[in-house]
mmCIF file of C-alpha atoms in Angstrom:
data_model
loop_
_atom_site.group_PDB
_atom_site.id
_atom_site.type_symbol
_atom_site.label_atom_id
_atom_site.label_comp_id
_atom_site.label_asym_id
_atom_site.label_seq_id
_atom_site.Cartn_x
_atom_site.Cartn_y
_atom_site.Cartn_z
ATOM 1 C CA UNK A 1415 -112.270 -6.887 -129.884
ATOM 2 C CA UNK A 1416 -111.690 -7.726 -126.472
ATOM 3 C CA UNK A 1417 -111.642 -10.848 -125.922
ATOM 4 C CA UNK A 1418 -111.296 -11.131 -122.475
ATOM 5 C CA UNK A 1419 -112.909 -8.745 -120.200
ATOM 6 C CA UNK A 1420 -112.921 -7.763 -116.704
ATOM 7 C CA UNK A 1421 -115.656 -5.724 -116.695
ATOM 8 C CA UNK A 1422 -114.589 -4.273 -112.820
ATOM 9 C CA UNK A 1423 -111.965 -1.863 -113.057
ATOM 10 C CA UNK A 1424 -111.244 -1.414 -109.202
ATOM 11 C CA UNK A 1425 -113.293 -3.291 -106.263
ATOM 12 C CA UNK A 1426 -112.633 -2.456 -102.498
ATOM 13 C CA UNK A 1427 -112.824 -4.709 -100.019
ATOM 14 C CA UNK A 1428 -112.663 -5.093 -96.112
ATOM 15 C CA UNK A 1429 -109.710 -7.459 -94.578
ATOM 16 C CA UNK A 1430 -110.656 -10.411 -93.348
ATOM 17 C CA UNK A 1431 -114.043 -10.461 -96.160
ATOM 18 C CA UNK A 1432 -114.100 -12.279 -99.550
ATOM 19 C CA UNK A 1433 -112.584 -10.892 -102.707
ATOM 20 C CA UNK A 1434 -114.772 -12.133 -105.756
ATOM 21 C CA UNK A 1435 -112.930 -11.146 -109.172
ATOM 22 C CA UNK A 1436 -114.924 -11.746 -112.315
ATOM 23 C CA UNK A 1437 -113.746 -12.320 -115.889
ATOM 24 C CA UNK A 1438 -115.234 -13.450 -119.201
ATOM 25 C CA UNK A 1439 -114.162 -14.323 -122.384
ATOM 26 C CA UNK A 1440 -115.975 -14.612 -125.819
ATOM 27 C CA UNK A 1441 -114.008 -17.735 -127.072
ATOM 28 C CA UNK A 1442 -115.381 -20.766 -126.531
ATOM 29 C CA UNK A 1443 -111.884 -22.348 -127.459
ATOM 30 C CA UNK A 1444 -110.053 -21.065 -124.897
ATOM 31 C CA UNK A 1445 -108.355 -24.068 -122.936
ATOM 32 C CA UNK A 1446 -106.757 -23.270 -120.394
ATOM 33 C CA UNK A 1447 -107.234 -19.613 -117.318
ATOM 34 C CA UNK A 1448 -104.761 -18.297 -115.580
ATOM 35 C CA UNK A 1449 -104.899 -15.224 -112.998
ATOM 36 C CA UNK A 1450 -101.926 -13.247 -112.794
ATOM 37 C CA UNK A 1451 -101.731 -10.327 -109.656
ATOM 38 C CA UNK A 1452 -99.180 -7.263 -109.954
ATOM 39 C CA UNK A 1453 -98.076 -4.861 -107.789
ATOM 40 C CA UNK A 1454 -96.612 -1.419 -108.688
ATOM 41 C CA UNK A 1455 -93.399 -0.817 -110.394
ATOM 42 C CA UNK A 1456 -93.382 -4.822 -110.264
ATOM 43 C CA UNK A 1457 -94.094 -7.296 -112.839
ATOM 44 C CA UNK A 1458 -97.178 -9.598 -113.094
ATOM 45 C CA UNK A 1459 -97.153 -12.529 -110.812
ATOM 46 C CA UNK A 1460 -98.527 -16.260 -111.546
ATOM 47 C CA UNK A 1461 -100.894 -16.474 -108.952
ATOM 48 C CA UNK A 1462 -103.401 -20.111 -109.812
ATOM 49 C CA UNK A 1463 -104.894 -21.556 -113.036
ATOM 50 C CA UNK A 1464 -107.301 -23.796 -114.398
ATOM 51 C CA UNK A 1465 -108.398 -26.168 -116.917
ATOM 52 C CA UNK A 1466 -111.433 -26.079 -118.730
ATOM 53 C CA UNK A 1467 -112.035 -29.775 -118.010
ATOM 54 C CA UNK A 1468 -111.872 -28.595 -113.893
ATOM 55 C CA UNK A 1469 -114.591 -26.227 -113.006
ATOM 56 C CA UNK A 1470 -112.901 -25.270 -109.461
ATOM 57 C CA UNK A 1471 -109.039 -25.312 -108.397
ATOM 58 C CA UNK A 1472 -107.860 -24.360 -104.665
ATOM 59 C CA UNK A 1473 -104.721 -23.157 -103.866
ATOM 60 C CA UNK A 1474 -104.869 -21.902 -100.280
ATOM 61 C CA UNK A 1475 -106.717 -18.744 -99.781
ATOM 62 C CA UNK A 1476 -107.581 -18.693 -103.627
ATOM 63 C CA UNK A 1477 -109.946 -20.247 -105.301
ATOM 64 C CA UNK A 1478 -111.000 -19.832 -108.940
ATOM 65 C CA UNK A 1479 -114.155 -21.067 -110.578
ATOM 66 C CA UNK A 1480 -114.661 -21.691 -114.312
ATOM 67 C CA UNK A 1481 -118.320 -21.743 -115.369
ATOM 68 C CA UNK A 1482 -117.683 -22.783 -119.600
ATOM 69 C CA UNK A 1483 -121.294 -22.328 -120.385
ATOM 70 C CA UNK A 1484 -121.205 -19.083 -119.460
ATOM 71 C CA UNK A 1485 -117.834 -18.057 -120.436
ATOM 72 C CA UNK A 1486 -117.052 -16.975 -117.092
ATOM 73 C CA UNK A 1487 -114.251 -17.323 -114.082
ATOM 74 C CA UNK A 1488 -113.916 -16.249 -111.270
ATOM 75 C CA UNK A 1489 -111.170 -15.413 -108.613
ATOM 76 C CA UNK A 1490 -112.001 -15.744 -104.713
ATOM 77 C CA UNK A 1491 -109.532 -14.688 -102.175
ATOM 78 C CA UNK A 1492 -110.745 -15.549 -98.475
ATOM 79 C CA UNK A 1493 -110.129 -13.884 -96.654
ATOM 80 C CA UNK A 1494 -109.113 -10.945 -97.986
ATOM 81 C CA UNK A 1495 -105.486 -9.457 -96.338
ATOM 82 C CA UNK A 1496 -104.011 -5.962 -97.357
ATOM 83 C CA UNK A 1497 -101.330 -7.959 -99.044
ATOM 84 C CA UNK A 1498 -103.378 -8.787 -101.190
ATOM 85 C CA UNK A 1499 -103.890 -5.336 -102.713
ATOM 86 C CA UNK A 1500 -102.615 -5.184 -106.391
ATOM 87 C CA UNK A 1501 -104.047 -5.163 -109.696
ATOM 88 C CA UNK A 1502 -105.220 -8.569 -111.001
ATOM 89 C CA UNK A 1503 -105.443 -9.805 -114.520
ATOM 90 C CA UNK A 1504 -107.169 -12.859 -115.580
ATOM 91 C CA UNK A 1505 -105.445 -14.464 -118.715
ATOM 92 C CA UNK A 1506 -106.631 -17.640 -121.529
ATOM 93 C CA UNK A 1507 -105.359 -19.587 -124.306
ATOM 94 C CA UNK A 1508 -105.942 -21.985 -126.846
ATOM 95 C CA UNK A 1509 -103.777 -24.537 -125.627
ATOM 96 C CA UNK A 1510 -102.562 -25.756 -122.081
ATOM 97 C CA UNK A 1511 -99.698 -26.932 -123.658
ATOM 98 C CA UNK A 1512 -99.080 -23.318 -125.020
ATOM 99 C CA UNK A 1513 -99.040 -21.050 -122.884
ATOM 100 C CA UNK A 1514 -96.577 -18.861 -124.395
ATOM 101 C CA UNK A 1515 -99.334 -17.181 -126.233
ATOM 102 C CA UNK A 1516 -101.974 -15.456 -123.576
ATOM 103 C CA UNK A 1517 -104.735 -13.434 -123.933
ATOM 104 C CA UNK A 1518 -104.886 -10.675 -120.791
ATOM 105 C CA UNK A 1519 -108.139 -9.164 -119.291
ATOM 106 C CA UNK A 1520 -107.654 -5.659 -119.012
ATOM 107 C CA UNK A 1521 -107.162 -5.890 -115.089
ATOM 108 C CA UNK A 1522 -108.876 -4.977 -111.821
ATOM 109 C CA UNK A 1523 -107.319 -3.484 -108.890
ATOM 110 C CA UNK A 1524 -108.053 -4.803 -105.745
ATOM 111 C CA UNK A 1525 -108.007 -2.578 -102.698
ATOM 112 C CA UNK A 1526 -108.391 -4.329 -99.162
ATOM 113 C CA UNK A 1527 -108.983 -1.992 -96.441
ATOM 114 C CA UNK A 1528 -108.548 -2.771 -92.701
ATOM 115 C CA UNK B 392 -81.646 -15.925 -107.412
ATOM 116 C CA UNK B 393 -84.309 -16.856 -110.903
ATOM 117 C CA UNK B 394 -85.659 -13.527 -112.344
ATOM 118 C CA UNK B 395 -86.256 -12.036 -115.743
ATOM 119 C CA UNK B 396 -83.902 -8.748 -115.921
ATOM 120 C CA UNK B 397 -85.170 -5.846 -118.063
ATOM 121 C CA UNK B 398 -82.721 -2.893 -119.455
ATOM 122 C CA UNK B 399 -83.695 0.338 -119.397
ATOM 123 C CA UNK B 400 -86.474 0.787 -116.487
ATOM 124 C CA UNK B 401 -87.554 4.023 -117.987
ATOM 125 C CA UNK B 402 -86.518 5.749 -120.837
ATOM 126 C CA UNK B 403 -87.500 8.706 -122.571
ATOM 127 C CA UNK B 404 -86.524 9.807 -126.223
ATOM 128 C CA UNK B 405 -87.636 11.337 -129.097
ATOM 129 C CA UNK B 406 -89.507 9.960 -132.783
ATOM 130 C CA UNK B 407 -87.315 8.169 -134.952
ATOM 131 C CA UNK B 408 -84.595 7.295 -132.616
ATOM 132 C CA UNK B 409 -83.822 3.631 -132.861
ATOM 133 C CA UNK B 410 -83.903 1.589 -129.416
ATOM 134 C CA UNK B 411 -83.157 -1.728 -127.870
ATOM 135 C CA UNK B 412 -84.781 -2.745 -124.569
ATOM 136 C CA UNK B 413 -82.801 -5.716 -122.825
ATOM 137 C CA UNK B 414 -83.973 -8.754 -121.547
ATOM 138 C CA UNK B 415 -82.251 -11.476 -119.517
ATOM 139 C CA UNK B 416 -83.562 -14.673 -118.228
ATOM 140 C CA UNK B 417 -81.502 -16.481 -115.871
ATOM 141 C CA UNK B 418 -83.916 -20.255 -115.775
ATOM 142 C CA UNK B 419 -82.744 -21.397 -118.864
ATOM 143 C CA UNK B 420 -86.195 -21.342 -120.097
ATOM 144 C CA UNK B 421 -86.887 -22.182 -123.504
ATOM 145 C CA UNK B 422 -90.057 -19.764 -124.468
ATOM 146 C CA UNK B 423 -89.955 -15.764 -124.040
ATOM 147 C CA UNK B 424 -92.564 -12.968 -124.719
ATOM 148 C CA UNK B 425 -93.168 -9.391 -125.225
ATOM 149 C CA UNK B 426 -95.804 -7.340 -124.063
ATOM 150 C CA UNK B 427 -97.053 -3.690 -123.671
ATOM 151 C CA UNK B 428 -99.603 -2.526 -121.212
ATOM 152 C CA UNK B 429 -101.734 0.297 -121.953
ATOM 153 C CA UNK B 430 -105.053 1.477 -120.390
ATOM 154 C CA UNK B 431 -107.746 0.291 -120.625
ATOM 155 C CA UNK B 432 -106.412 -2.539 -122.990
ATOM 156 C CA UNK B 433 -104.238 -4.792 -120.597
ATOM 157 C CA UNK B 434 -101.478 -6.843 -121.450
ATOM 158 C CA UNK B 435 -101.079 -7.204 -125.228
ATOM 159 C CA UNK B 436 -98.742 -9.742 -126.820
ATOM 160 C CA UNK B 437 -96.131 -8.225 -129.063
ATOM 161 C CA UNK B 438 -93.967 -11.051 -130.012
ATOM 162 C CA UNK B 439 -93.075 -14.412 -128.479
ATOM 163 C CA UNK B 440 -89.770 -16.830 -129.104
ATOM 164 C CA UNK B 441 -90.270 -20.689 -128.638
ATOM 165 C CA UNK B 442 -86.643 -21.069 -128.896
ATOM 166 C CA UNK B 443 -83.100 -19.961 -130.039
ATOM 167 C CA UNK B 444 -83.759 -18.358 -133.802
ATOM 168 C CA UNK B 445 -87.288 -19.268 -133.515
ATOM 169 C CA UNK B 446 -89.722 -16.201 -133.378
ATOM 170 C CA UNK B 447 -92.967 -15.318 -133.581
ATOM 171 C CA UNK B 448 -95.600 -12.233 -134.213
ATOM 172 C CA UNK B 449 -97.929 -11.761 -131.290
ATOM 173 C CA UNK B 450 -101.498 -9.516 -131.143
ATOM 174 C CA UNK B 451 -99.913 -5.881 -131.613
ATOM 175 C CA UNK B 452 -96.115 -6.492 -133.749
ATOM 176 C CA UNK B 453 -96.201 -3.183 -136.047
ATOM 177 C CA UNK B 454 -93.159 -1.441 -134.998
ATOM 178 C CA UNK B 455 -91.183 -3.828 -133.307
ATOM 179 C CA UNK B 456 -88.548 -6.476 -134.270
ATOM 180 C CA UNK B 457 -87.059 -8.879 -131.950
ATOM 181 C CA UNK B 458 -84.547 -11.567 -132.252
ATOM 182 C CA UNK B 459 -83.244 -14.931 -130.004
ATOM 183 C CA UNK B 460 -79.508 -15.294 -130.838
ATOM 184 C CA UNK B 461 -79.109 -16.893 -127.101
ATOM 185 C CA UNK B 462 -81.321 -18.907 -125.256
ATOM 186 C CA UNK B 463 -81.399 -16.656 -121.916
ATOM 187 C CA UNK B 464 -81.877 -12.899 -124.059
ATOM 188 C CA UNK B 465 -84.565 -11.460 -126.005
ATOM 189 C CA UNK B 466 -84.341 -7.986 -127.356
ATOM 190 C CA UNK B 467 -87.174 -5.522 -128.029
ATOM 191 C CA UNK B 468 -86.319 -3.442 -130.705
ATOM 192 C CA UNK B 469 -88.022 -0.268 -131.896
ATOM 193 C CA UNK B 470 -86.203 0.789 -135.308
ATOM 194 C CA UNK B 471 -88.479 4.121 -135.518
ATOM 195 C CA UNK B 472 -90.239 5.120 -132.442
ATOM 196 C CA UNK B 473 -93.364 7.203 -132.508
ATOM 197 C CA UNK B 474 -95.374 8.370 -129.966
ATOM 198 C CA UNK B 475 -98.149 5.299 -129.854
ATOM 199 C CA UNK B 476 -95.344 3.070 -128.439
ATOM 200 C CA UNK B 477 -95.305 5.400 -125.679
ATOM 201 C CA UNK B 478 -96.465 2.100 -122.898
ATOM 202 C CA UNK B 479 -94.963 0.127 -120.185
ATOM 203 C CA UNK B 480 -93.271 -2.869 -121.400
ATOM 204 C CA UNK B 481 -92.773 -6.567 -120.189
ATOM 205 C CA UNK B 482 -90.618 -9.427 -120.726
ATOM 206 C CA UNK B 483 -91.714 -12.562 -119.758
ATOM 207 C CA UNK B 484 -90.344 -16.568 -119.802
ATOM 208 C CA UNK B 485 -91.750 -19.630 -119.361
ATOM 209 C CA UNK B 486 -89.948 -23.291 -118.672
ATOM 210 C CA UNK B 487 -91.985 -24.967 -121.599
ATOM 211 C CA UNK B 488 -95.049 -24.512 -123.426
ATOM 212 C CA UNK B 489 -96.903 -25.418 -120.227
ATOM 213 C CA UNK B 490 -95.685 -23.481 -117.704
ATOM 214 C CA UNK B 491 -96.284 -20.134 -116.175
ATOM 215 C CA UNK B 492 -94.789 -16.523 -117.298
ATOM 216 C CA UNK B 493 -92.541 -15.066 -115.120
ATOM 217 C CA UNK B 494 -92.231 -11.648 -115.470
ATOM 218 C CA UNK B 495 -89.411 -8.782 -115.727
ATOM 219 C CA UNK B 496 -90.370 -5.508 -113.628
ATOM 220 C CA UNK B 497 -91.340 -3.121 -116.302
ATOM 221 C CA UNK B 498 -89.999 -1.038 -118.762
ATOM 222 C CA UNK B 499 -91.563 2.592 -118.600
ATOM 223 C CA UNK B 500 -91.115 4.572 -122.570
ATOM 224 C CA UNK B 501 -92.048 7.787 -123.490
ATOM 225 C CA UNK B 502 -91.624 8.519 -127.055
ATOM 226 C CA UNK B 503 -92.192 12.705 -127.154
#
């Protein structure tokens, strides 16, 4: 059972437009989101996180929004650059403080276009 | 320069033939993880290590073993190998408990 889900494999956007990546999760425990991107032949990347006591956290050109009611985040990038192409995977645990044990969405690859 | 180092990048071999993927840490970081990515199913958790001798199973641990003699390696072992551990595998560290994973670049198998 996933428990995590990005229901999007692939979404294509134009540069210089907004990026909106969606995830859920069925755990109502979950503490603590983090979004990780990854490029080919590379390993995942820590790209921003948040706590389920913050409903919004802003780092630069990303944003992500956690709605806990309805088990839902979400990752904005604006604007969108063709750097920013790459597969992103949303992530959760139990515990901020533990970390070391994640639970990965199954991914979505972002494609910005000029 | 920090980075998690993973040994082999690709390797393919046959059922049954024990092998040891390598990874290095060079942040003296205290917690490491194991993970396979498949299709469809993301990143799963194989096993994770809070600390020296101290090891733990993660979501998907059939097949593996791993071990923490030294802080800055963690081994992935795979005593038998069949072909559903065919996957791309990924070391990761972390600081603490609290911090972010950093990741190694991949290791591609193919069991045939």
């Amino acid at each position: 059972d996933q428990q995590v889900k990005q229901n999007s494999p692939s979404l294509s956007v134009q540069e210089g437009r907004i990026s909106i990546l969606n995830c859920d999760y069925t755990n109502s425990m979950f503490d603590y989101f983090l979004w990780y991107k990854k490029y080919p032949a590379e390993g995942p990347t820590f790209l921003i996180s948040i706590s389920s006591i913050k409903d919004k956290n802003e780092d630069g050109r990303f944003t992500v929004f956690l709605n806990k009611s309805a088990k839902h985040l979400s990752l904005h990038i604006v604007p969108s650059q063709p750097g920013d192409s790459a597969v992103y995977f949303c992530a959760a645990t139990l515990n901020p403080y533990n970390t070391d044990k994640l639970i990965f969405g199954t991914g979505t690859r972002l494609q910005v276009f000029p | 320069e920090a980075q998690v180092t993973q040994n082999p990048r690709y390797l393919i071999t046959v059922t049954g033939k024990k092998l040891t993927v390598t990874c290095s840490q060079n942040m003296n970081h205290e917690y490491m993880s194991w993970y396979r990515q498949d299709p469809g199913l993301g990143l799963r958790q194989i096993y994770y290590s809070m600390n020296v001798e101290v090891t733990d199973k993660g979501d998907v641990p059939e097949g593996y073993k791993v071990s923490r003699k030294e802080k800055r390696n963690f081994p992935l072992i795979l005593e038998s190998p069949s072909p559903n551990q065919t996957s791309l595998y990924f070391c990761a560290s972390s600081r603490d408990s609290s911090g972010p994973q950093h990741f190694g670049d991949g290791t591609r198998l193919s069991i045939l």
